[in-house]
Short mmCIF file of C-alpha atoms and ligand atoms in Angstrom, two decimals:
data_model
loop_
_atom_site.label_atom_id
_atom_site.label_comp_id
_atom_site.label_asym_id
_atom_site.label_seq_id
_atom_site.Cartn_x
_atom_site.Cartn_y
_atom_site.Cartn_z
CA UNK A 1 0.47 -23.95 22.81
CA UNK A 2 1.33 -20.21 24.02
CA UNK A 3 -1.54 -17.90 25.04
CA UNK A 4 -2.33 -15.12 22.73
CA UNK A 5 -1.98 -11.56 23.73
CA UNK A 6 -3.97 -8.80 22.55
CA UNK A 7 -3.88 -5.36 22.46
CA UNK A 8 -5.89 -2.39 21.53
CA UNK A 9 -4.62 0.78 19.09
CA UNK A 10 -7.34 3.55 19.47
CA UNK A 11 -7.30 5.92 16.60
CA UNK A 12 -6.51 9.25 18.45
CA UNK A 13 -7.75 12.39 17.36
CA UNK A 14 -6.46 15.92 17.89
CA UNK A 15 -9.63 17.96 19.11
CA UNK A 16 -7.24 21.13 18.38
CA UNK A 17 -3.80 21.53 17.39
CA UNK A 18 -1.98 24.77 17.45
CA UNK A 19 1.88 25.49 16.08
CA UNK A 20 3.14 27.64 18.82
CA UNK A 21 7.10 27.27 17.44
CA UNK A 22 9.86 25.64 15.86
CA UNK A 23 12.91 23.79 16.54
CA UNK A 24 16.72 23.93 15.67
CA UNK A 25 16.20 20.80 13.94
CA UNK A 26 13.18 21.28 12.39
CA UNK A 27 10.71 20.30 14.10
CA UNK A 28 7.76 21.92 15.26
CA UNK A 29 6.10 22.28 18.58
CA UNK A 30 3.01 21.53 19.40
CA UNK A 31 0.11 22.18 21.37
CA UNK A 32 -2.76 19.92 20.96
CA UNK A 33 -5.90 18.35 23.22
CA UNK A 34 -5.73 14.46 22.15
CA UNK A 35 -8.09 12.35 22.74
CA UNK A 36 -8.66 8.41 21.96
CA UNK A 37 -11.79 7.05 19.96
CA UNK A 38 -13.52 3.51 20.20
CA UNK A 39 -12.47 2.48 16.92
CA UNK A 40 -8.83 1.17 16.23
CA UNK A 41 -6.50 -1.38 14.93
CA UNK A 42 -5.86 -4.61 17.15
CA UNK A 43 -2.35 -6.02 17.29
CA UNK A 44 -2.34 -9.52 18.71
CA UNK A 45 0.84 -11.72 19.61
CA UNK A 46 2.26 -15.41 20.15
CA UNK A 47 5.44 -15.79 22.55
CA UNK A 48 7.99 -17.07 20.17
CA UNK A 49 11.72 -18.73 22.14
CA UNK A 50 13.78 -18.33 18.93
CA UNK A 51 14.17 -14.38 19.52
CA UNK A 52 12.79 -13.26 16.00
CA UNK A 53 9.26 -11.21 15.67
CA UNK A 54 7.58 -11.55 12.55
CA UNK A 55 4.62 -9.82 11.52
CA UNK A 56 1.77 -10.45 9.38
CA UNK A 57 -1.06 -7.83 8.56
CA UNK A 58 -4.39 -8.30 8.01
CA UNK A 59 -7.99 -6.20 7.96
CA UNK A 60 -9.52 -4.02 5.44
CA UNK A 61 -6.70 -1.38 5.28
CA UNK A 62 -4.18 -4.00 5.03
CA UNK A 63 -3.35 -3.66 1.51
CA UNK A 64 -2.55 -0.49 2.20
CA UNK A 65 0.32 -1.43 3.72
CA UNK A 66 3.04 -2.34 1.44
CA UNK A 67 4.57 -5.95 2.70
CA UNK A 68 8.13 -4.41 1.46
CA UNK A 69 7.61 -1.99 4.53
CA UNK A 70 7.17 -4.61 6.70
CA UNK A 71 10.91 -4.46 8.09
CA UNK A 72 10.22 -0.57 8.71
CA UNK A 73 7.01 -1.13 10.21
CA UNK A 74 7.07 0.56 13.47
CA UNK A 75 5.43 -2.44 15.16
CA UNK A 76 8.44 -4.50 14.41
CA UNK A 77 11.08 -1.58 15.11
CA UNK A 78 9.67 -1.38 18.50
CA UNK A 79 9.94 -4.72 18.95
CA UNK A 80 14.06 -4.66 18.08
CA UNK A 81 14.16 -1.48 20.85
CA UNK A 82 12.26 -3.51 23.32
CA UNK A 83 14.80 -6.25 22.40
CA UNK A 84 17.54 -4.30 22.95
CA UNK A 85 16.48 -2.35 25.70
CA UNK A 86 15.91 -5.59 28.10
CA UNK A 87 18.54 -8.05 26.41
CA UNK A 88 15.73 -10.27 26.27
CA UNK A 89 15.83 -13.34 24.08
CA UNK A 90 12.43 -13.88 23.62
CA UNK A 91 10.76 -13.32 20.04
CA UNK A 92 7.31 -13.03 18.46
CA UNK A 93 5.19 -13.52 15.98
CA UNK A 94 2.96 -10.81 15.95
CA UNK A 95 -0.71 -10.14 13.78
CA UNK A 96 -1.61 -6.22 12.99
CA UNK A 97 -5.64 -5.83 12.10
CA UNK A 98 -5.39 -2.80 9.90
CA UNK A 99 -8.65 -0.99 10.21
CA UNK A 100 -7.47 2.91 10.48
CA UNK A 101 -7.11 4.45 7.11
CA UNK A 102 -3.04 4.69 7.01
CA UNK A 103 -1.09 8.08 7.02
CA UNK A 104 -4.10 9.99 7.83
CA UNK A 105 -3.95 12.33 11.16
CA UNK A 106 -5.89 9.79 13.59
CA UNK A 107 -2.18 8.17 14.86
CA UNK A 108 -2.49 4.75 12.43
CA UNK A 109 1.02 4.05 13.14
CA UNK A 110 1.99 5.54 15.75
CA UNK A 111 -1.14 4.00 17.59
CA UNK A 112 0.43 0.58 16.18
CA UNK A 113 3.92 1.37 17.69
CA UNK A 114 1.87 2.19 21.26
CA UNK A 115 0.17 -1.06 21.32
CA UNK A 116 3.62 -2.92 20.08
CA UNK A 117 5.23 -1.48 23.70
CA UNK A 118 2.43 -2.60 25.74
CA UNK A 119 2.05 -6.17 23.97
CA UNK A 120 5.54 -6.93 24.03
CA UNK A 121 6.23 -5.32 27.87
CA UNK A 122 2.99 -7.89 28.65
CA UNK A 123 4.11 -10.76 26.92
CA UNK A 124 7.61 -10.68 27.53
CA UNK A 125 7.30 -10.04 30.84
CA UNK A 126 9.99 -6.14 31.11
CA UNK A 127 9.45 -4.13 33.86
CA UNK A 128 11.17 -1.09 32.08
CA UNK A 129 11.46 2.28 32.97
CA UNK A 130 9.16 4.44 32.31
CA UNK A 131 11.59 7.40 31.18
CA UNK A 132 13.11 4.62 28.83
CA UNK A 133 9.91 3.53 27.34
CA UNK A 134 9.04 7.44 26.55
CA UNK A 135 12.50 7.57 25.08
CA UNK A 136 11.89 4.73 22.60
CA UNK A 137 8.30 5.74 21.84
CA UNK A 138 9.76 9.18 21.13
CA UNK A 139 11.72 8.08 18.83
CA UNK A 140 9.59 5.71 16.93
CA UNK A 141 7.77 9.19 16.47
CA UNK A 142 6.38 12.78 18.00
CA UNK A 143 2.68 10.89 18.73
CA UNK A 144 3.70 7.51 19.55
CA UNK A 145 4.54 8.75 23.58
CA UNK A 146 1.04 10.17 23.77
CA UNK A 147 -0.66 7.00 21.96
CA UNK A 148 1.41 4.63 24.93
CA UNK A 149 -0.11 7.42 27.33
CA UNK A 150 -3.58 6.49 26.15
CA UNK A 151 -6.03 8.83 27.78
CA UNK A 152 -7.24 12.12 27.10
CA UNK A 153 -4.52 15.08 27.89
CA UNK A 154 -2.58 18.24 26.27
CA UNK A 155 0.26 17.25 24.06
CA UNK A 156 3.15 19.68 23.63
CA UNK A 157 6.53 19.99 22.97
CA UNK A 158 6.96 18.11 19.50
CA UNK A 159 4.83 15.90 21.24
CA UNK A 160 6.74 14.20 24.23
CA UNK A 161 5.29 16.82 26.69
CA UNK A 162 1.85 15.24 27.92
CA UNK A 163 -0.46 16.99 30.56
CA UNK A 164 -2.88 15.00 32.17
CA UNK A 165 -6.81 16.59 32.16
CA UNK A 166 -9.87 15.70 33.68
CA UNK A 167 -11.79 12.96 31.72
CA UNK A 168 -14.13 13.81 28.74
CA UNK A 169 -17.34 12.87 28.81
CA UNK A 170 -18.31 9.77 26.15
CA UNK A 171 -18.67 12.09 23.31
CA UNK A 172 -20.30 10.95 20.01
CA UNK A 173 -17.80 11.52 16.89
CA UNK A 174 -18.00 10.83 13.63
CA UNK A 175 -14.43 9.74 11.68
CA UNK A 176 -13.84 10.28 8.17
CA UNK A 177 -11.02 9.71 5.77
CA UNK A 178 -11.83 10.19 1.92
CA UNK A 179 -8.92 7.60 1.34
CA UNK A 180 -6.45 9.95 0.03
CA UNK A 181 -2.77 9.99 2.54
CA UNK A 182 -1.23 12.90 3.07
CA UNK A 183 2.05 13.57 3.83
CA UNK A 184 3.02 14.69 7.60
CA UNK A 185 6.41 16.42 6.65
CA UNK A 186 5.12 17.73 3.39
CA UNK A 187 1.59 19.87 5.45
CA UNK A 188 4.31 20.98 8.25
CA UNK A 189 6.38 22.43 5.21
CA UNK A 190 3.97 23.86 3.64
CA UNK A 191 2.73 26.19 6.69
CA UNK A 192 6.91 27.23 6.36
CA UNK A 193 6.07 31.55 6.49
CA UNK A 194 2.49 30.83 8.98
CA UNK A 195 2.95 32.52 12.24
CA UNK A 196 3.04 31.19 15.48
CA UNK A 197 -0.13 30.08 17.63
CA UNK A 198 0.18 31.21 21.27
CA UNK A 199 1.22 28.85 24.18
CA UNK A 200 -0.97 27.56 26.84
CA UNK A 201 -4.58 28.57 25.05
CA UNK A 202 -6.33 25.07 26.90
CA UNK A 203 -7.37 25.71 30.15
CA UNK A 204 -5.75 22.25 31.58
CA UNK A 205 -8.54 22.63 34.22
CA UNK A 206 -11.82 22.36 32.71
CA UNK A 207 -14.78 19.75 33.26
CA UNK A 208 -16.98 19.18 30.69
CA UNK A 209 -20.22 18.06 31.06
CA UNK A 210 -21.64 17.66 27.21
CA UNK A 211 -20.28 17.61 23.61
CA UNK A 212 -22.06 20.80 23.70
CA UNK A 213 -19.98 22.52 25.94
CA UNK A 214 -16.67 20.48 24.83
CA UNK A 215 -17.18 22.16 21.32
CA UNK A 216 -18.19 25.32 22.66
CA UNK A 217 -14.79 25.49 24.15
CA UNK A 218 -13.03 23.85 21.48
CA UNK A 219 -14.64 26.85 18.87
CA UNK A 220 -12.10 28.93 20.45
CA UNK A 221 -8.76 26.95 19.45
CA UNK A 222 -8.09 25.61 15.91
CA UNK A 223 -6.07 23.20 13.29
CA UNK A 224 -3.20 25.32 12.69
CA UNK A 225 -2.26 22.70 9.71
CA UNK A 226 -5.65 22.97 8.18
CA UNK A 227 -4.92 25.47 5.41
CA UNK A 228 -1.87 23.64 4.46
CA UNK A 229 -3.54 20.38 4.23
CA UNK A 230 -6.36 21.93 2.52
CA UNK A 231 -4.33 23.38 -0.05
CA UNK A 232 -2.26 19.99 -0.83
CA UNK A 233 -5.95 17.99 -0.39
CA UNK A 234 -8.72 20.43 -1.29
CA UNK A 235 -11.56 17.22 -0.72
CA UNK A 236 -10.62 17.48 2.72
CA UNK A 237 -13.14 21.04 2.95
CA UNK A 238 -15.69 18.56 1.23
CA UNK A 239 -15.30 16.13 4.24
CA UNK A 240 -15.35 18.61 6.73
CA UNK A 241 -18.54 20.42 5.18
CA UNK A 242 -19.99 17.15 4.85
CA UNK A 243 -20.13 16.43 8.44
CA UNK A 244 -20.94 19.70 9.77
CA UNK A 245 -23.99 19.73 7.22
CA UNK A 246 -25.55 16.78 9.21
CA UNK A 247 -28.18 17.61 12.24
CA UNK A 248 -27.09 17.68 15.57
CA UNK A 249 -23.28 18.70 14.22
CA UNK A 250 -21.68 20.73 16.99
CA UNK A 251 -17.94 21.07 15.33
CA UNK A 252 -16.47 19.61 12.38
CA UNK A 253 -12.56 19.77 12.14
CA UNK A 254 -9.82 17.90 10.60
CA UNK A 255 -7.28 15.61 12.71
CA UNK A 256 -3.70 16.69 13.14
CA UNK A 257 -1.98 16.58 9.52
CA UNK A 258 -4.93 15.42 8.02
CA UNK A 259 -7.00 14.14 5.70
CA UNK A 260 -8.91 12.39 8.37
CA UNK A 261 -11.55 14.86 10.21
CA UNK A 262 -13.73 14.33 13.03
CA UNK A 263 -17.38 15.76 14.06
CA UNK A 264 -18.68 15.96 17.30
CA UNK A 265 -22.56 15.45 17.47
CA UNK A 266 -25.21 16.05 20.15
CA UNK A 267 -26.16 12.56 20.63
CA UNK A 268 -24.97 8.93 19.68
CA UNK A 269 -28.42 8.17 17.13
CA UNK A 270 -27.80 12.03 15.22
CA UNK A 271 -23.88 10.55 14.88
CA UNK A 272 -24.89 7.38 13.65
CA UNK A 273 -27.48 9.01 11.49
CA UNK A 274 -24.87 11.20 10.00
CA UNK A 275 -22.11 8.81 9.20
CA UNK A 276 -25.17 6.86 7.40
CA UNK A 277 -26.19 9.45 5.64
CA UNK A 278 -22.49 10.90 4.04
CA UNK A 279 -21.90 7.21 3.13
CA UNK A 280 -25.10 7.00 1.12
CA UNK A 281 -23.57 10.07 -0.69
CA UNK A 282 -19.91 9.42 -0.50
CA UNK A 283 -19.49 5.10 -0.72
CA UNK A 284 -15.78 5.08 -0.89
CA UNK A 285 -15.53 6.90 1.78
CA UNK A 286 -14.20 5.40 5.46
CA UNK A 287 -16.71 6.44 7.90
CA UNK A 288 -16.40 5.27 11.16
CA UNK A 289 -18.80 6.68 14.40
CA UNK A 290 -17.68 5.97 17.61
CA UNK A 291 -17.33 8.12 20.45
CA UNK A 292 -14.50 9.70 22.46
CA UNK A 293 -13.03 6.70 24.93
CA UNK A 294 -13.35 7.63 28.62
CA UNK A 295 -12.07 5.86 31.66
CA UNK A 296 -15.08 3.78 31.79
CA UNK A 297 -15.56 3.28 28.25
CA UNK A 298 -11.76 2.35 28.21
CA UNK A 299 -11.99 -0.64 30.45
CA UNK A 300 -14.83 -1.51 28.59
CA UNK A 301 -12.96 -1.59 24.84
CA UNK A 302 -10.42 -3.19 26.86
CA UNK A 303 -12.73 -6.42 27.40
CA UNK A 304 -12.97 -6.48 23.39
CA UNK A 305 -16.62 -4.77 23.49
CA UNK A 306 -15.02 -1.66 21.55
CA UNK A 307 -12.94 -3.92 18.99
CA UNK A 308 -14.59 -6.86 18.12
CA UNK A 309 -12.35 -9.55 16.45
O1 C5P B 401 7.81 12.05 14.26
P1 C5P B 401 7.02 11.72 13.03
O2 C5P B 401 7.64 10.65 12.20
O3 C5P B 401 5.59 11.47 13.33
O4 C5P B 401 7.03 13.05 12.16
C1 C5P B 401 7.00 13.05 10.77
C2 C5P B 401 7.49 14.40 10.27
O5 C5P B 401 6.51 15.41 10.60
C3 C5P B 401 8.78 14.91 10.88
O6 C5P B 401 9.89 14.43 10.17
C4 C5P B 401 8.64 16.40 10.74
O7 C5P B 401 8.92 16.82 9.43
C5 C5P B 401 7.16 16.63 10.96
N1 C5P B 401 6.84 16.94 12.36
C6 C5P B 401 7.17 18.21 12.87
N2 C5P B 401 6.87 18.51 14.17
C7 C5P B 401 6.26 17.60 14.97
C8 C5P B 401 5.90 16.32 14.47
C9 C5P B 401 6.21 16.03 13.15
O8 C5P B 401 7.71 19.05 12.16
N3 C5P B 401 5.99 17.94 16.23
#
């Protein structure tokens, strides 16, 4: 029988995202500190010799995945770029545990398309180049290159620029997602006649010690699509003022195009407290605390302590 693979998709989350310009073709560029979170999907693999990847999906957000989709799924389309990338003949079949709310500003997808690449370079053995792996995450989408990055950094460009930082300290965070999916090209349009942010606004230098001093920092910068979304998805002020109502709250902000939005709390028991305490209020709402992955706590989610099957 073949060995089964395994990989991790973190849910990222964009501590701050500013809209410093737009493109020829449309799109917009970026400037955004990313980090990853201990809570994620898990796509798993079996070495198939028949060439074809198949993919099943499973988990509690599963079904909200339409099986129709599967074809488009960018799991399976990064498969048929690996394929034809390396000429290889190998095939897979390939499991996706849904857990991240889908089409929701924490990287669902484009997390999934990440953890495709470094299955599939793993289990089919492709010593790629780098520049052509970037190319053909890039092109799966603008936050798929800095989900295959994986760490912490500043994201620019429309996203294919990625500037490495020093680590973040474990940070407690609370995710939430009231369940409704908002549209990515439909917030960007919306913010058509906003202005600008400036360039270069993060300090690419900094070392934090505490969440304390990570928000303090992060008060300064903003979600530049945070009106838009709020105006397509009003609930999505609920969610935010629900998490900066709870004790210990030191920011509360939503997650690139939203709806999902994140707080940062002093300590791990005042996060846990908090996410237990909205869902007493709020029961169909996904709440998920975890804290910001570091280095350490990487290696650690690596070993399946982070995402338990
Ligand atoms: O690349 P991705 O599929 O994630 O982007 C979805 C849509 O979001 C794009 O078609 C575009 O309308 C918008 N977008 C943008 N600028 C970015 C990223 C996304 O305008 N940097």
């Amino acid at each position: 029988m073949s060995a089964t693979y395994r990989q991790q998709a973190p849910a990222k989350v964009n501590l701050f995202l500013h809209v410093t310009g737009k493109r020829d073709d449309g799109y917009h560029l970026l400037e955004s500190l990313v980090c990853f979170t201990a809570t994620g999907d898990v796509l798993k693999g079996e070495l198939r010799d028949d060439g074809k990847v198949t993919l099943s999906i499973t988990g509690p957000m599963a079904a909200n995945l339409s099986l129709d989709d599967t074809n488009d799924n960018l799991v399976i389309r990064a498969a048929r770029m690996l394929q034809d990338a390396s000429g290889t003949k190998q095939g897979a079949d390939l499991i996706l545990d849904k857990r991240l709310p889908v089409a929701s500003g924490i990287g669902g997808g484009s997390a999934d398309a990440a953890a495709a690449i470094r299955l599939l370079c793993e289990m089919w053995k492709l010593d790629l180049d780098g520049d052509i792996l970037s190319r053909i995450a890039l092109s799966l989408g603008a936050d798929v290159p800095v989900c295959l990055h994986g760490k912490t950094c500043v994201m620019s460009g429309i996203g294919e620029e990625i500037t490495e930082i020093p680590d973040l300290p474990p940070v407690p965070v609370v995710l939430i997602n009231s369940g409704k999916a908002v549209s990515t090209p439909e917030i960007f349009k919306a913010r058509a006649d906003e202005g600008f942010s400036d360039a270069n606004a993060w300090d690419t230098k900094q070392v934090f010690q505490s969440g304390a001093a990570l928000a303090d920092a992060l008060s300064e910068c903003g979600n530049d699509l945070t009106l838009p979304a709020t105006g397509i998805l009003p609930e999505i002020c609920d969610v935010m003022n629900a998490l900066a109502r709870e004790e210990g709250c030191l920011l509360a902000r939503m997650s690139g195009s939203g709806a999902t939005c994140f707080g940062i709390y002093d300590t791990t028991e005042q996060a846990e407290r908090a996410a237990h305490a909205i869902a007493a209020q709020n029961p169909d709402w996904w709440i998920s605390p975890t804290h910001i992955l570091t280095e350490k706590t990487r290696e650690q989610a690596e070993m399946g302590a982070a995402f338990p099957d």
